[in-house]
Short mmCIF file of C-alpha atoms in Angstrom, two decimals:
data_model
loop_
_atom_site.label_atom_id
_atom_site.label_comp_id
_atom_site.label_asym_id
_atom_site.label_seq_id
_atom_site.Cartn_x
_atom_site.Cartn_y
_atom_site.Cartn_z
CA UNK E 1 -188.76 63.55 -156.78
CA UNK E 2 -187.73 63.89 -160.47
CA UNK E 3 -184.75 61.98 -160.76
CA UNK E 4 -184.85 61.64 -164.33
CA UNK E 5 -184.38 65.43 -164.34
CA UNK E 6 -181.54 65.19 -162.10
CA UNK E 7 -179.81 62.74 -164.71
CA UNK E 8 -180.66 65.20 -168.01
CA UNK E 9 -179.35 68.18 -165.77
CA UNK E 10 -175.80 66.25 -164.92
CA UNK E 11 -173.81 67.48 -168.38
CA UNK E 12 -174.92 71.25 -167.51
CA UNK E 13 -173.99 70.97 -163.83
CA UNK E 14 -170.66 69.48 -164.43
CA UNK E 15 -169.92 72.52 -166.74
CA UNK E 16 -170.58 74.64 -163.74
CA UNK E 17 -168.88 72.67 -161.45
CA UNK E 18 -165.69 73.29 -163.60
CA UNK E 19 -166.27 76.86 -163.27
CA UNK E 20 -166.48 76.31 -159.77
CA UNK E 21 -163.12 74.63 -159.62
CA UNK E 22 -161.35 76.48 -161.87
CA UNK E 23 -162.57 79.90 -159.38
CA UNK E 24 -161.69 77.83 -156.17
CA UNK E 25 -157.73 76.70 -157.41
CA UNK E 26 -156.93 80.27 -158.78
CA UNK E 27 -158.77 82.02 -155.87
CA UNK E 28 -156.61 79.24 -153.39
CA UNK E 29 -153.26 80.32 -155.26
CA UNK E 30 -153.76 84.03 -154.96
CA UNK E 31 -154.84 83.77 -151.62
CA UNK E 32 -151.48 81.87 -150.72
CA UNK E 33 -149.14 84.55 -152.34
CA UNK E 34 -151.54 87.32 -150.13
CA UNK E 35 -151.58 85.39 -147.15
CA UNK E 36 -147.66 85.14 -147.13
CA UNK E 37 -147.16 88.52 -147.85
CA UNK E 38 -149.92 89.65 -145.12
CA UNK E 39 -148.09 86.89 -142.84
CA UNK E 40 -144.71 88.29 -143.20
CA UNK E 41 -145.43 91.78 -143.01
CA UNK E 42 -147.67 91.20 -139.94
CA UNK E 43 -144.06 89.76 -138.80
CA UNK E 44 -142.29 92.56 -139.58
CA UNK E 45 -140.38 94.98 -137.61
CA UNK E 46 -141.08 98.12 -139.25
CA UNK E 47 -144.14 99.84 -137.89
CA UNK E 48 -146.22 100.99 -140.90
CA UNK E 49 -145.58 97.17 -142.84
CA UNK E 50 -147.16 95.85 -139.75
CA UNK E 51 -149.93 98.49 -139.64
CA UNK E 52 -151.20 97.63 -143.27
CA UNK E 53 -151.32 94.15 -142.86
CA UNK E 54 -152.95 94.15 -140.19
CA UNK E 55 -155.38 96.77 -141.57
CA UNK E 56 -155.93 94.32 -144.54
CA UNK E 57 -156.42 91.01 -142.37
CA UNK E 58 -158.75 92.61 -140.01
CA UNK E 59 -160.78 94.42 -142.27
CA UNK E 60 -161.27 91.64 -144.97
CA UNK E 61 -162.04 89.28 -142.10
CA UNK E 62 -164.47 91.50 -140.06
CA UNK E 63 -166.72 92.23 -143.22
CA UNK E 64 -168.67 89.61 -145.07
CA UNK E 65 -167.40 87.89 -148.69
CA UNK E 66 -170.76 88.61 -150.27
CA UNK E 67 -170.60 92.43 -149.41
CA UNK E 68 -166.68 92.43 -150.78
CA UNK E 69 -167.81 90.47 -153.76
CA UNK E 70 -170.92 93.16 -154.55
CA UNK E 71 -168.17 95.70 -153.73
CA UNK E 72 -165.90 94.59 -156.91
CA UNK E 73 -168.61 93.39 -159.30
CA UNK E 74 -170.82 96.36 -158.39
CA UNK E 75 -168.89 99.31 -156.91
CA UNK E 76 -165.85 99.74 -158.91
CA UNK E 77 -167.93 100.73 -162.11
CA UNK E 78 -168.97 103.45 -160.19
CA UNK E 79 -165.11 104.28 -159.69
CA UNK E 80 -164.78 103.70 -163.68
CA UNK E 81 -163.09 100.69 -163.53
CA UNK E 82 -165.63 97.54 -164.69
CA UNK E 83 -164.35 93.86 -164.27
CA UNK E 84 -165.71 90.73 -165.77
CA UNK E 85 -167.69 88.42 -163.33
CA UNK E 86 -164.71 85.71 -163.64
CA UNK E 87 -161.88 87.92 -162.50
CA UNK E 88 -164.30 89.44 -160.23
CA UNK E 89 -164.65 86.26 -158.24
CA UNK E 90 -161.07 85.23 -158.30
CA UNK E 91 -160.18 88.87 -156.69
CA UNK E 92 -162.67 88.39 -154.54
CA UNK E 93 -162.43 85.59 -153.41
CA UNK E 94 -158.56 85.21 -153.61
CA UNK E 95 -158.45 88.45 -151.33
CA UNK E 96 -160.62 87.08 -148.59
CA UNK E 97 -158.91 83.52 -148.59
CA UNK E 98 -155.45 85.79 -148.47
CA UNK E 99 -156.66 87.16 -144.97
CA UNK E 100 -157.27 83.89 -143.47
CA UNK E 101 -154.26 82.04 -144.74
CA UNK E 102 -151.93 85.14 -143.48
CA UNK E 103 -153.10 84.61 -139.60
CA UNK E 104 -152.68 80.22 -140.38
CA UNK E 105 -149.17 81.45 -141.97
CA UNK E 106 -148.10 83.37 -139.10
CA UNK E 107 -149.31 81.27 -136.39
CA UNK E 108 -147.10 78.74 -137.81
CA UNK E 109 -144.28 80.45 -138.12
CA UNK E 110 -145.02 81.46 -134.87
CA UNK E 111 -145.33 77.96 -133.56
CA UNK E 112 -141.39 76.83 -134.95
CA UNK E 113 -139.28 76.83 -131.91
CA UNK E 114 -137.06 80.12 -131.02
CA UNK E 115 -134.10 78.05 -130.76
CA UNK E 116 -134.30 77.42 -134.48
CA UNK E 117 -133.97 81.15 -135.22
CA UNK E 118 -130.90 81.03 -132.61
CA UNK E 119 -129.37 78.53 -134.46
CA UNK E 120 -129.62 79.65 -137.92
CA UNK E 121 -128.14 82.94 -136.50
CA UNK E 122 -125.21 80.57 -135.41
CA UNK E 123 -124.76 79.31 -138.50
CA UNK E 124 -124.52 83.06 -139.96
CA UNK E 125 -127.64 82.52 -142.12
CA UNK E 126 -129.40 86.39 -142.74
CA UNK E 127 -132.92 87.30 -141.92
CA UNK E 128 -134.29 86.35 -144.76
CA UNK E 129 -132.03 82.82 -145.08
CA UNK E 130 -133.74 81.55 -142.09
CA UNK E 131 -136.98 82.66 -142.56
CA UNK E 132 -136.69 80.94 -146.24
CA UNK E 133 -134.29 78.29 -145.28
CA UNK E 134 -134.87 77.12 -141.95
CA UNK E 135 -139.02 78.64 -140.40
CA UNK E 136 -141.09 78.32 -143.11
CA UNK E 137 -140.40 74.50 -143.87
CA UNK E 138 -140.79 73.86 -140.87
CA UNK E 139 -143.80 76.18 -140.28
CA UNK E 140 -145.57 74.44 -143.48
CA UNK E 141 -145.50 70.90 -141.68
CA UNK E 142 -147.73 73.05 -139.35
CA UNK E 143 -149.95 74.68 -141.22
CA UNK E 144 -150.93 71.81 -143.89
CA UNK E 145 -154.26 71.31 -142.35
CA UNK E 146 -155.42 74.50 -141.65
CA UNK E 147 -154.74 75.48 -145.38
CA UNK E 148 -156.64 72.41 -146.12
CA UNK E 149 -159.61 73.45 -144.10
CA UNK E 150 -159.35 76.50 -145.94
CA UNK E 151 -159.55 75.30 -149.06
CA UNK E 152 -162.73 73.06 -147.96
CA UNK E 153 -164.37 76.29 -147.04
CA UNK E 154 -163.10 78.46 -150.32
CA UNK E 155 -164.98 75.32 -152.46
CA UNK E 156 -168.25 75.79 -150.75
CA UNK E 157 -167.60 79.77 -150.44
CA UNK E 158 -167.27 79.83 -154.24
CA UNK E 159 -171.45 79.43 -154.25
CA UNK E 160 -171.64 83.30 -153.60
CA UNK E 161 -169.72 84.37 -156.91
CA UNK E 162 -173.56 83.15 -158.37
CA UNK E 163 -174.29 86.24 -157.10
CA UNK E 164 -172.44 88.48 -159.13
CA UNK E 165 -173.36 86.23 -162.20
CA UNK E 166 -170.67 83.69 -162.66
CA UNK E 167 -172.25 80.57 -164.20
CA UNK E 168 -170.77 78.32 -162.23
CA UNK E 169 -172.07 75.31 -160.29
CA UNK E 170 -174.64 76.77 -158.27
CA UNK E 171 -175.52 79.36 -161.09
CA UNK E 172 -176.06 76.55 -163.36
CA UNK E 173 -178.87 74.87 -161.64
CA UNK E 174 -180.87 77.93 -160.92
CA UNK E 175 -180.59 78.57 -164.69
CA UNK E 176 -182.27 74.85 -164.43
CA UNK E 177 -184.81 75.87 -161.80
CA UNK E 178 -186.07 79.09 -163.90
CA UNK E 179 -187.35 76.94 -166.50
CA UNK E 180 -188.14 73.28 -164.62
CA UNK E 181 -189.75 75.09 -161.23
CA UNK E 182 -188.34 71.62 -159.45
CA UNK E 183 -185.79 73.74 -156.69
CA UNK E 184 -185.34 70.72 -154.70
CA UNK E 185 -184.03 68.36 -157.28
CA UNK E 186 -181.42 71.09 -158.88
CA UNK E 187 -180.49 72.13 -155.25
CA UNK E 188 -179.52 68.57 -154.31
CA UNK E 189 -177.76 67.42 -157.43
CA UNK E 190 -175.70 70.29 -156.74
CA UNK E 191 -175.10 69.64 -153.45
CA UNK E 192 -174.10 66.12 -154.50
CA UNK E 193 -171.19 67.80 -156.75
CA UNK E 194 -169.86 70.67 -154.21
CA UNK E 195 -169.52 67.25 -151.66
CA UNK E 196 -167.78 65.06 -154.11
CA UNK E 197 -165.27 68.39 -154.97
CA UNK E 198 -164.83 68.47 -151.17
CA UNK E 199 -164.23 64.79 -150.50
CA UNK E 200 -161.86 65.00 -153.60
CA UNK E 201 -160.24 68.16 -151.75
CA UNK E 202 -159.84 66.58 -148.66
CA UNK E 203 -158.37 63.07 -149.61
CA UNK E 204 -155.55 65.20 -151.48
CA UNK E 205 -155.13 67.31 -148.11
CA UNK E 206 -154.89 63.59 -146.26
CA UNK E 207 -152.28 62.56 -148.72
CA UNK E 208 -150.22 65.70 -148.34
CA UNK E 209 -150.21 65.22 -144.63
CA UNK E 210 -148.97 61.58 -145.11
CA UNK E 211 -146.27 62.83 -146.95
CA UNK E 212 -145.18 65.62 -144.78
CA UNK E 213 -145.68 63.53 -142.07
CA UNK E 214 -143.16 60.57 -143.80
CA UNK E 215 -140.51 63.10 -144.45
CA UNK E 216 -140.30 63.97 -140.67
#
């Protein structure tokens, strides 16, 4: 085990790693403004509002994030519209993370008791008063840790944009590999990196919950 060449590689795999976490925070936002969109149209009473999201939520999560990934990189060209791998990966991945935050949005939503709706009513709140006044408060106390498993899994999901030649974290230390040949030393320094990002992501998830939790 080369560990020496572990300690050279660090300043290069930290510049991928920042790649990787700018991807994963931009992808995590635009996957929140899709995924409440998708949740609230999934919600709503007119047919064909309901149809499309549910279109969009189904297909993005019955298809793998590689193929939709090779499918924006790789296919649109063909359509005559070309994106840069960093956009590319940000749609990408922003999309899929979109379709799995709309289903954690709505089933908390979902989960906030009828009687709240009833009362808002009461109170002559609108619609769209409640739903932005009363529900989805109370339906984001819910939903904290699912988003934050999401976000867990949209770190280590960001490996695949290597694919579609990003040079981010992973990226970076098969650049390494191609001229070292030592695989297993690259592969776990990286490793080492995605799990600190994780553990960082995590104890900021725990904190969050504290303070939701404190302002019950």
């Amino acid at each position: 085990m080369d560990f020496q060449l572990m300690i050279d590689s660090i300043p290069v795999l930290l510049q991928g790693a920042w790649i990787t976490v700018t991807v994963t925070v931009i992808s995590m936002a635009l996957g929140l403004v899709l995924g409440m969109v998708a949740a609230l149209a999934k919600l709503s009473k007119v047919k064909i509002v309901r149809w499309i999201a549910t279109q969009y939520i189904d297909i993005v999560r019955g298809t793998p994030l590689l193929v939709q990934l090779f499918l924006i990189y790789y296919g649109l060209p063909q359509l005559g519209l070309t994106i840069d791998p960093f956009p590319s990966a940000v749609l990408g991945l922003g999309i899929n993370t979109g379709a799995y935050v709309a289903e954690v949005i709505r089933s908390g939503i979902l989960a906030v008791e009828k009687g709240q709706h009833e009362a808002a009513h009461a109170l002559g709140l609108t619609p769209s008063q409640t739903m932005r006044l009363v529900i989805l408060p109370q339906a984001f106390k819910i939903i904290v840790p699912p988003l934050g498993n999401q976000l867990i899994l949209l770190i280590k999901d960001s490996s695949l944009v290597s694919t579609i030649t990003l040079v981010e974290l992973t990226r970076s230390a098969q650049r390494i590999i191609s001229t070292t040949y030592k695989p297993i030393e690259l592969y776990i320094a990286a490793a080492a990196l995605y799990y600190i990002a994780s553990l960082l992501a995590t104890k900021l998830i725990n904190k969050l919950e504290k303070k939701v939790r404190a302002s019950e």
